[in-house]
XYZ file of C-alpha atoms in Angstrom:
561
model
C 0.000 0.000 0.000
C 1.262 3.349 -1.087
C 1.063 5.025 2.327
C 3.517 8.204 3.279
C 2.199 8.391 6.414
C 4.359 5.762 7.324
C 7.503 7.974 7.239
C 9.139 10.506 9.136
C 12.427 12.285 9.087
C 14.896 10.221 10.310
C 17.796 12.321 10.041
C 19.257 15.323 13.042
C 20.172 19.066 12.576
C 23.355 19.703 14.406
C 22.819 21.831 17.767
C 24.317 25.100 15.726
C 22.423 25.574 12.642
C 25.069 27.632 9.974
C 24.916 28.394 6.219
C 28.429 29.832 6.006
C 29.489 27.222 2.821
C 26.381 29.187 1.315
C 27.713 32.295 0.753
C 30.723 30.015 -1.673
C 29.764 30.194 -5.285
C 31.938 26.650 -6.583
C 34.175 24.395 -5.838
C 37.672 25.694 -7.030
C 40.351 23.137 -5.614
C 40.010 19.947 -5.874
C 39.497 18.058 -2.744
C 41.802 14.828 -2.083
C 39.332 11.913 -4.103
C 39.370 8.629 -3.077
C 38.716 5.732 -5.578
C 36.144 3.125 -3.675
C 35.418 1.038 -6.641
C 37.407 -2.068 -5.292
C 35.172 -2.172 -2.271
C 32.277 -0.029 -2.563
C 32.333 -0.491 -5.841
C 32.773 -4.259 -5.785
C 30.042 -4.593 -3.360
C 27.525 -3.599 -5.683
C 28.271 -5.854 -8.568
C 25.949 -9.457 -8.371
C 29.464 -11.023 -9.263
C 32.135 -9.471 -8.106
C 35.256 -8.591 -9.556
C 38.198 -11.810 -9.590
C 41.833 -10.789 -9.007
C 42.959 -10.358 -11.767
C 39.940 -7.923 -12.648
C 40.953 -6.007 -10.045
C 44.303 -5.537 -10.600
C 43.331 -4.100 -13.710
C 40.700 -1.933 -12.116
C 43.526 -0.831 -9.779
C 46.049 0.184 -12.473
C 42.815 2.079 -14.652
C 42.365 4.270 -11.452
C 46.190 4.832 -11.193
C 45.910 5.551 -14.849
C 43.175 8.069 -14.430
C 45.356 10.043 -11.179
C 44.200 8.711 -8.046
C 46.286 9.102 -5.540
C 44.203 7.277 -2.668
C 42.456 3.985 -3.593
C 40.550 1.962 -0.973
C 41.382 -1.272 -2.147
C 39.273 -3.255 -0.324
C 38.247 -5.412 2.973
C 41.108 -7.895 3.373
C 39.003 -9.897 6.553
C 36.105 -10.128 4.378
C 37.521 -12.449 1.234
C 40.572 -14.673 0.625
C 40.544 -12.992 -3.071
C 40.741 -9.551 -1.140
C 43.426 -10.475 0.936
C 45.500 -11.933 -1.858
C 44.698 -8.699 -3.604
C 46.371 -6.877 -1.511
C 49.363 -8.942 -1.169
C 49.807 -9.401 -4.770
C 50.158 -5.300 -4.796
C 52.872 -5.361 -1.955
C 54.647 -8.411 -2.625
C 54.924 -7.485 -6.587
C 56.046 -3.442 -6.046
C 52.420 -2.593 -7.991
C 51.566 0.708 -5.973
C 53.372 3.589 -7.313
C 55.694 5.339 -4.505
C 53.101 8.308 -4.984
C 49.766 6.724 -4.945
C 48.428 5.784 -1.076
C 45.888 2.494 -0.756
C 43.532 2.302 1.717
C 42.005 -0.585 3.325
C 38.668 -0.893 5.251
C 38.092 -2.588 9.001
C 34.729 -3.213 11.594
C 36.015 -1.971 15.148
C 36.224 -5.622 15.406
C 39.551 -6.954 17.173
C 39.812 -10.016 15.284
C 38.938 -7.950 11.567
C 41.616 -5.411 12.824
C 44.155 -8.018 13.419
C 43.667 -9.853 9.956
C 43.583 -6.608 8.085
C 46.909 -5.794 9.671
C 48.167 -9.004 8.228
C 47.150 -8.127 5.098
C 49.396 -4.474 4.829
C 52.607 -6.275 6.105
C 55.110 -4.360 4.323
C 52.921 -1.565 2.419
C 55.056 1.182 1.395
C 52.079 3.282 2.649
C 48.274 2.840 3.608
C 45.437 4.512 5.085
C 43.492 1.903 7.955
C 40.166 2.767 7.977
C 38.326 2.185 10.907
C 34.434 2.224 11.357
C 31.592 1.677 13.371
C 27.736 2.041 13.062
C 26.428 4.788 14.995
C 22.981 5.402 14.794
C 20.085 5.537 16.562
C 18.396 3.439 14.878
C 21.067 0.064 15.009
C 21.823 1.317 18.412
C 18.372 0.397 19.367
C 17.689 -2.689 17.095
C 20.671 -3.762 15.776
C 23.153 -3.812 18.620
C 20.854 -2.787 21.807
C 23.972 -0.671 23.266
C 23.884 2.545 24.951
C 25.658 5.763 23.145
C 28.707 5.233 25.736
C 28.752 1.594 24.888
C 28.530 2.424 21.001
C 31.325 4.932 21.394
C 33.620 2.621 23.306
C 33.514 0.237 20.129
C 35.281 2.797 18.537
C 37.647 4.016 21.189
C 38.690 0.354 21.547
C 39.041 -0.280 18.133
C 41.069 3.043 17.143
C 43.810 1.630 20.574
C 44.654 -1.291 18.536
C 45.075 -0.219 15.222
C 47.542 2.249 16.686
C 49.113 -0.477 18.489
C 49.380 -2.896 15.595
C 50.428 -0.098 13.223
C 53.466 0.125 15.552
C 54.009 -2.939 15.863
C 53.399 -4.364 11.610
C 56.208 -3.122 9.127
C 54.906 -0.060 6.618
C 54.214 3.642 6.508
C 50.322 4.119 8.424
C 47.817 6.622 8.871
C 44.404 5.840 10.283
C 40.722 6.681 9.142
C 37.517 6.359 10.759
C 33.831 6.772 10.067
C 30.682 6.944 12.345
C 28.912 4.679 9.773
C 25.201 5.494 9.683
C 26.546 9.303 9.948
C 22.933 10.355 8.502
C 20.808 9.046 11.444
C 23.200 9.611 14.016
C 22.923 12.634 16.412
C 25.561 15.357 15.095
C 27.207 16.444 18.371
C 27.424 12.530 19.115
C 28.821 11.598 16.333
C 31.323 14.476 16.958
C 31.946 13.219 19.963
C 32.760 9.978 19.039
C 35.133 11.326 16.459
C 36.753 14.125 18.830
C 37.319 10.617 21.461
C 39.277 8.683 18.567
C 41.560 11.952 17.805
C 42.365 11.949 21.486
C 43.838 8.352 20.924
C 45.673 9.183 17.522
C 46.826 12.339 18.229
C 47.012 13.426 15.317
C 49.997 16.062 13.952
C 49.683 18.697 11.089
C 52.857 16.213 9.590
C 51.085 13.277 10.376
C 47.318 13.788 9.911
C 44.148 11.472 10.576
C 41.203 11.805 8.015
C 38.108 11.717 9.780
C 35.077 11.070 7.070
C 31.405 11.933 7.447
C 29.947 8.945 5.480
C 25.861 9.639 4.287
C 25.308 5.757 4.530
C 22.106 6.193 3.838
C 21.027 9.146 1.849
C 17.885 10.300 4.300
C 17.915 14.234 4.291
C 18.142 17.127 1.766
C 21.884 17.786 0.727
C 21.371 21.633 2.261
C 20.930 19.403 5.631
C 24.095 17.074 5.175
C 25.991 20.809 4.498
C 25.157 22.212 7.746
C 26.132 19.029 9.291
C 29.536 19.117 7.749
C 30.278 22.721 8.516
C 28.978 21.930 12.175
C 31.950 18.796 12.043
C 34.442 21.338 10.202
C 33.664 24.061 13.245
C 34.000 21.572 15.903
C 36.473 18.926 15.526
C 39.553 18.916 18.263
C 42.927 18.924 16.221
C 41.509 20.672 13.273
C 44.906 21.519 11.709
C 45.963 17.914 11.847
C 43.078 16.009 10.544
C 41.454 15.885 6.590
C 37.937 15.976 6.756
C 36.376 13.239 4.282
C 32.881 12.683 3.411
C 31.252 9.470 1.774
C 28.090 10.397 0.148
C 25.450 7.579 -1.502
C 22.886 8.415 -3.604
C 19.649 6.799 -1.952
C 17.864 10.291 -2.637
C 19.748 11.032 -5.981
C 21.491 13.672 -4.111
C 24.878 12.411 -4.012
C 26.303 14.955 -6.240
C 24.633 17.457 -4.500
C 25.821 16.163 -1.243
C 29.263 16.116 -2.394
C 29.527 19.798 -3.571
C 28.024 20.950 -0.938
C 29.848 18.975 1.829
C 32.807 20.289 -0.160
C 31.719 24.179 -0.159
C 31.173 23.157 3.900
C 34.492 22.637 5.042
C 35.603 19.133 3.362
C 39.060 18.491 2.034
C 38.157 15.214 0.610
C 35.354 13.061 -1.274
C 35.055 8.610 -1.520
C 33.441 7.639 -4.300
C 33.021 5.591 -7.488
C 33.060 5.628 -11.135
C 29.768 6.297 -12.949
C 28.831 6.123 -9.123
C 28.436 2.207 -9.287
C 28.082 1.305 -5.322
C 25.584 -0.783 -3.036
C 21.951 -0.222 -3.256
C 21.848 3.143 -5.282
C 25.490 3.965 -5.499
C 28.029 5.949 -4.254
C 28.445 9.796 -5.652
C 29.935 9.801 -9.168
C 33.328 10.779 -9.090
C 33.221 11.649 -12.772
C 30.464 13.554 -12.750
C 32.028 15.667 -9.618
C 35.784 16.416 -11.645
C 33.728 17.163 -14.973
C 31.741 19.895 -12.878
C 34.528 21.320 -11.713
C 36.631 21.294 -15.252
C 33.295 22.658 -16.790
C 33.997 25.550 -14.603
C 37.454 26.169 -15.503
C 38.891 24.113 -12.543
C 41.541 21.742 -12.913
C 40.012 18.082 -11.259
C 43.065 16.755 -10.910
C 41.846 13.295 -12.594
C 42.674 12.656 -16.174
C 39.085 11.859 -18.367
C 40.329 12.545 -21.643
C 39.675 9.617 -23.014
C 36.034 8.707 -20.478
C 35.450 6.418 -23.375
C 37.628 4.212 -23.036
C 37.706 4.531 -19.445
C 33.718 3.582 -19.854
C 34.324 0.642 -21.635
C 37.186 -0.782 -19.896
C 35.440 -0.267 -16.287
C 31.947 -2.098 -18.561
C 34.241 -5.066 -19.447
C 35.985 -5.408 -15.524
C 32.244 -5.339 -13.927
C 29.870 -6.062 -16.574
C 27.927 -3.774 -15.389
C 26.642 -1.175 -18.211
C 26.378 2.541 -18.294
C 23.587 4.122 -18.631
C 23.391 6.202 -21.973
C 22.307 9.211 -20.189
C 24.561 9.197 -17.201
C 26.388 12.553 -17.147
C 29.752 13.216 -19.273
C 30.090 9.726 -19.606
C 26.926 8.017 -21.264
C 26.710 7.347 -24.720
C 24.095 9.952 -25.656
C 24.550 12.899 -23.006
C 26.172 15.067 -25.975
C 23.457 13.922 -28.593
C 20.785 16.015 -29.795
C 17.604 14.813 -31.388
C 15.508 17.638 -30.984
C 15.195 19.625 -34.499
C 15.248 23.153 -32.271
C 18.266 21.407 -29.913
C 20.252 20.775 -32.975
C 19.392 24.149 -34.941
C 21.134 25.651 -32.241
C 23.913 23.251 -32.139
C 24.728 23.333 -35.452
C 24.678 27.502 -35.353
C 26.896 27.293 -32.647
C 29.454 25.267 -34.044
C 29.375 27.511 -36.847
C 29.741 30.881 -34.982
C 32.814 29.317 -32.981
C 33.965 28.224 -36.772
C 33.834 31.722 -37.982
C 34.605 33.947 -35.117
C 37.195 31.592 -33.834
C 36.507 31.290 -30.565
C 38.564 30.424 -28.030
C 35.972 29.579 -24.842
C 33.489 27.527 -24.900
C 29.407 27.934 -25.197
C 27.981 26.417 -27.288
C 24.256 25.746 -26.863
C 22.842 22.860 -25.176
C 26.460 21.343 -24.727
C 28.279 22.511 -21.158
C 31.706 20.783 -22.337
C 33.578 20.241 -25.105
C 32.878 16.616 -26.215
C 36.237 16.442 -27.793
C 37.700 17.007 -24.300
C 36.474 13.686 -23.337
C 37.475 11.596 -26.402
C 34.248 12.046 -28.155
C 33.231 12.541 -32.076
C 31.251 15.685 -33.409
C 30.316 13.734 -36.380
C 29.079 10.591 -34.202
C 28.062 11.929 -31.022
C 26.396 15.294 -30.993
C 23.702 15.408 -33.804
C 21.896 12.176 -34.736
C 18.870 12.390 -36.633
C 15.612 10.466 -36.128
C 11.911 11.704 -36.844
C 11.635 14.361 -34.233
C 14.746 16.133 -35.778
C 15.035 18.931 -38.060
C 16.664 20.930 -40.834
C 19.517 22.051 -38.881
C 20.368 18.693 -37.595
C 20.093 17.439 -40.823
C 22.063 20.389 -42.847
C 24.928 19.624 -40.096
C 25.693 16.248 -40.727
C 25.718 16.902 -44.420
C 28.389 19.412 -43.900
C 30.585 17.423 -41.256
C 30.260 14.410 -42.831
C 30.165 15.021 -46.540
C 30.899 19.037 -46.999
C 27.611 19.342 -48.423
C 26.158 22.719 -47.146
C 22.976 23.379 -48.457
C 20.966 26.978 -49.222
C 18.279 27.769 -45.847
C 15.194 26.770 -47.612
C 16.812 23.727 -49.286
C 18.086 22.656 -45.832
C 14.402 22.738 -44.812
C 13.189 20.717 -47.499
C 15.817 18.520 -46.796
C 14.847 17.948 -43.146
C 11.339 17.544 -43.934
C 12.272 14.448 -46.523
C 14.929 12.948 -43.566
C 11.900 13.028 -40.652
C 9.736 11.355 -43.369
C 11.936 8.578 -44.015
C 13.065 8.234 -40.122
C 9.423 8.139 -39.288
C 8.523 5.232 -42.208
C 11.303 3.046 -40.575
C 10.966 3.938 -37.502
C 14.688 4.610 -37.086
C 17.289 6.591 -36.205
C 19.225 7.286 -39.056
C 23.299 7.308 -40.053
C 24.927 9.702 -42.014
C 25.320 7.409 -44.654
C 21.651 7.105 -44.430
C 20.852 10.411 -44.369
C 23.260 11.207 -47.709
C 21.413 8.442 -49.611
C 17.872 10.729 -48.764
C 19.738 13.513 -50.524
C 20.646 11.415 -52.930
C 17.815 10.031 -54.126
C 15.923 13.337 -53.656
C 17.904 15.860 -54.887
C 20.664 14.286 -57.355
C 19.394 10.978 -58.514
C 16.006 12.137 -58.805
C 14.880 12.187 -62.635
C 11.496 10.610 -62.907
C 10.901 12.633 -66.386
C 13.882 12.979 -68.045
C 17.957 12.563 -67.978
C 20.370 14.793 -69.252
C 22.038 13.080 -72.311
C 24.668 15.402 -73.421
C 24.905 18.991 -73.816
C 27.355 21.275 -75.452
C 27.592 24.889 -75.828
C 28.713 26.538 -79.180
C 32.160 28.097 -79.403
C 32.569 31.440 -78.581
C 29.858 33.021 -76.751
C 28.818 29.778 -74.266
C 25.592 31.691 -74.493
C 23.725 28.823 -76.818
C 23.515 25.742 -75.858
C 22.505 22.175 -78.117
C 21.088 19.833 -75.284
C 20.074 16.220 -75.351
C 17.517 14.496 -72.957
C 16.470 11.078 -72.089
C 12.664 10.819 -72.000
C 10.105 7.726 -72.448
C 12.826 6.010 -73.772
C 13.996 8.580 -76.817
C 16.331 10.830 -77.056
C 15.416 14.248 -77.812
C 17.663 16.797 -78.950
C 16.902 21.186 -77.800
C 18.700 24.589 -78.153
C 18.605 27.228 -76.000
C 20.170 30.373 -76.063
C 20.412 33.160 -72.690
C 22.469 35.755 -70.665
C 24.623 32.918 -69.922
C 25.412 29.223 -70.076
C 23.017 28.280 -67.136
C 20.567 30.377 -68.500
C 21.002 29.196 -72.153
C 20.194 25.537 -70.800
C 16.952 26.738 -68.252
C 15.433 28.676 -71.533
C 15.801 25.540 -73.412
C 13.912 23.426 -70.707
C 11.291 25.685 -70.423
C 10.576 25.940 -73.984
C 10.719 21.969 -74.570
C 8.224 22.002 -71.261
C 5.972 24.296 -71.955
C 6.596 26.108 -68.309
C 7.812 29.262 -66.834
C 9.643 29.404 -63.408
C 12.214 31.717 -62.226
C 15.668 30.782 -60.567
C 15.391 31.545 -57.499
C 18.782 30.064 -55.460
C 21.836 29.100 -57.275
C 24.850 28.008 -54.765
C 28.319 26.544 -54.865
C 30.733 25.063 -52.971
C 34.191 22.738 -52.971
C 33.370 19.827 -51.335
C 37.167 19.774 -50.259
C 39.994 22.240 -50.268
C 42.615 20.601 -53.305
C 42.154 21.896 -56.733
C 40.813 18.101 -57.642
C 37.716 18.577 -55.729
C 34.533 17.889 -56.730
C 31.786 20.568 -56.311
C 28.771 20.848 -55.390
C 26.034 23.467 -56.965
C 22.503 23.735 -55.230
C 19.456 25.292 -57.675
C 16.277 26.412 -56.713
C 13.716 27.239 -59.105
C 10.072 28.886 -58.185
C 7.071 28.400 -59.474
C 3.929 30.487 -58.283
C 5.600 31.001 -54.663
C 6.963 27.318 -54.303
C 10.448 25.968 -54.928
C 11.746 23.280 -56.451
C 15.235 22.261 -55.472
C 18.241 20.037 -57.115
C 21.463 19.370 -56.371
C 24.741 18.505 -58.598
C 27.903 17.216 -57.525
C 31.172 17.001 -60.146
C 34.339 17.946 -60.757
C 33.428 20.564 -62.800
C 31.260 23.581 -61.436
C 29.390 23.931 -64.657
C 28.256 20.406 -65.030
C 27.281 20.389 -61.925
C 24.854 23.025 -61.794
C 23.817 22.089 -65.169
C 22.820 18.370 -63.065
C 21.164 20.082 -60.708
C 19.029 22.150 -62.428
C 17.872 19.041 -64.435
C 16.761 17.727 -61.121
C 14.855 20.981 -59.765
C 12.995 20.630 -63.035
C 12.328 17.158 -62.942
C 10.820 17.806 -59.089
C 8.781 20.927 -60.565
C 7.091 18.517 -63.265
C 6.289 16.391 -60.755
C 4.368 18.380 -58.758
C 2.633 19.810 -62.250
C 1.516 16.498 -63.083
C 0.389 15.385 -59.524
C -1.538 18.947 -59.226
C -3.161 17.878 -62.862
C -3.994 14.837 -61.471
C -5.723 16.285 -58.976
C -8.120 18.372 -60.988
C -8.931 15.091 -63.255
């Protein structure tokens, strides 16, 4: 039963209520990001990742720039364990890259974790327990002092075992269940564990705010943060983390916000890939910040190959329309989205523009590995002319006159719609093609050939009902010489209206391409001519843009029969 009565808030406002991180318009540096996928991550997948998958997975986040990677829970598996002493025993972690590895405030998880970082050049142990009200009272049925103990107990033998195991330690912890957890309790808790670490500004402890469960507005979790920031004992000496999932689709939010609030650094995942409904997307967080003129500090040049790689490790797919990353966030079917597109490409073209702002598109796509031609205008039936006049041009250098480009879209949308299709370039050239160059449902041109001398008469030879009928024209010029002929052999008037030209490349062997519109009685009739020589082809393509104005003739006489 659909019932919201059921609920209540089950999250706390901290005993100072601040906005201070409101008053900050972005986030300028980039925090310190941490790289869950090998746990978090891992977690989430239905089967999880072998060892040798995540080796790979560790050297693609090494690849990318992390310089902190959780690694994993060596109590939990024997392949996590042998993960991590497959990196130490084989010299895999670079000397600047730190791992981190996750531990319960458990004594016997604590010990076997320990055995798993024997001889780490360096590595963050990161030490947790659940505080909330909520598992205090069902899940454990311990008091807040009892609750707290488990971590004051827990954070007096890592320290001890970190003196007493071989490698290069710092220490973590995290009131898990942070979101339902009183604020000045879980501050306490953390502000008791400091007192046993004692921390140093040389030799800092990261204290992270984890939202475990995504359970309040991210304006909430930001007030909570800056209340932690405010009032946490050895504040010089300790890096303040947060951990945010995306239960409320917030994570982002929470992230950027938590940042603005006094955090220094952010766990996450790729594409945001964690338990239940994922950890915060540590993609989408650098790409905010680099679409803002920040450096991110992580390298997604190439996100699609990073996209497929991290696909093939987890089969687990990307969603087309997750942000930067999915196949389609840079593609426009929209006829008005890519009208403006294609404009704006054209303005940055001509004025040469060096920043970018384009419409509709916050980031370069090329920034990210992607394709102009293949990934921002696709064409399907709710697309229009400029859509359709921009993939001409990219693809094929065809740039067509404004009402031709119309005409054009309307004939692309007709066929999309028929199949019921998106359509390729390819497929979308063929359209023009057999509309506008291959068209000639009343007659061919034969031959023609102008008389020496003036190349203002013109002897010109057609293809029609199977004969071959021979003309002369004579006008102003040679295109003119061959429209007066037409007309006269037709019987019509029209007028020409549009008569373009282009190279369709930029060596003197280029073909061209010549773009005639004729008008008859307010409507026009277009064809199109592509050759080597400028002349033929505008001859070609005024012997289409008839052809298309005798069809109409004959379909309008049809009518009044």
């Amino acid at each position: 039963m659909f019932n919201h009565q059921k609920y209540e808030k089950q999250y706390f406002l901290p005993p100072t209520l601040s906005y201070d991180w409101v008053k900050k318009e972005t986030v300028e540096k980039a925090p310190t990001w941490c790289s869950v996928d090998l746990r978090d991550g891992n977690q989430a997948l239905p089967i999880p990742m072998n060892l040798e998958e995540k080796l790979a997975m560790f050297q693609l986040l090494v690849d990318i720039g992390f310089k902190e990677i959780e690694v994993g829970f060596p109590a939990a598996s024997e392949t996590e364990f042998k993960l991590l002493r497959t990196l130490i025993d084989n010299h895999m972690i670079p000397d600047d890259v730190t791992i981190m590895v996750i531990t319960q405030a458990r004594e016997h998880i604590i010990r076997k974790t320990f055995e798993a970082v024997q001889g780490v050049p360096k590595a963050i142990v990161h030490l947790y327990n659940s505080t909330s009200e909520v598992q205090r009272r069902q899940v454990f049925q311990k008091s807040k002092e009892e609750i707290k103990q488990i971590a004051i107990d827990g954070a007096v033998l890592v320290k001890e075992l970190a003196e007493q195991t071989e490698g290069d330690f710092s220490f973590q912890y995290s009131p898990e269940s942070f979101p339902g957890t009183e604020v000045d309790y879980a501050l306490d808790i953390c502000n008791s564990v400091l007192d046993i670490w004692q921390p140093t500004p040389d030799h800092k402890v990261i204290i992270n705010i984890p939202t475990t469960v995504e359970n309040a507005m991210p304006h909430i979790y930001a007030s909570q943060i800056e209340y932690i920031h405010k009032n946490l004992l050895y504040r010089d000496s300790v890096t303040l983390s947060i951990h945010p999932h995306n239960d409320r689709g917030c994570g982002v939010s929470d992230a950027e916000f938590g940042v603005l609030a006094g955090a220094e650094r952010v766990e996450g995942t790729l594409f945001g890939i964690g338990e239940r409904t994922g950890n915060v997307d540590l993609i989408t967080l650098a790409m905010n910040m680099y679409s803002h003129g920040y450096d991110p500090k992580l390298n997604f040049s190439n996100l699609n190959a990073i996209r497929k790689q991290y696909e093939m490790l987890t089969r687990t797919a990307v969603h087309e329309r997750q942000p930067y990353s999915g196949d389609l966030v840079f593609t426009a079917f929209s006829g008005s989205h890519q009208d403006a597109i294609s404009k704006g490409m054209k303005y940055r073209e001509e004025n040469n523009v060096e920043k970018w702002d384009v419409p509709y598109i916050p980031i370069d796509p090329v920034d990210v590995g992607r394709n102009y031609q293949t990934d921002v205008i696709r064409i399907n039936s709710q697309s229009g002319k400029g859509g359709v006049g921009y993939m001409l041009e990219t693809n094929y250098g065809i740039k067509l006159p404004y009402k031709m480009n119309e005409a054009m879209g309307y004939a692309t949308k007709k066929v999309s719609d028929e199949m019921n299709k998106e359509l390729s370039a390819e497929e979308i050239y063929q359209v023009f093609k057999e509309n506008y160059i291959d068209y000639h449902p009343y007659f061919e041109l034969a031959d023609y050939h102008f008389n020496k001398g003036t190349g203002k008469e013109v002897t010109l030879s057609i293809l029609t009902d199977g004969k071959q009928i021979e003309m002369y024209g004579e006008g102003a010029g040679s295109l003119d010489a061959i429209s007066n002929a037409l007309k006269d052999y037709f019987d019509f008037d029209y007028a020409l209206e549009v008569y373009e030209q282009h190279s369709l490349g930029k060596d003197s062997s280029a073909e061209a391409c010549a773009q005639i519109g004729i008008s008859h009685y307010g409507e026009i009739y277009w064809g199109a001519g592509i050759h080597e020589d400028i002349t033929a082809a505008s001859v070609y393509a005024l012997v289409v843009a008839v052809n298309r104005l005798e069809d109409a003739l004959v379909s309008q006489r049809e009518i009044v029969k």
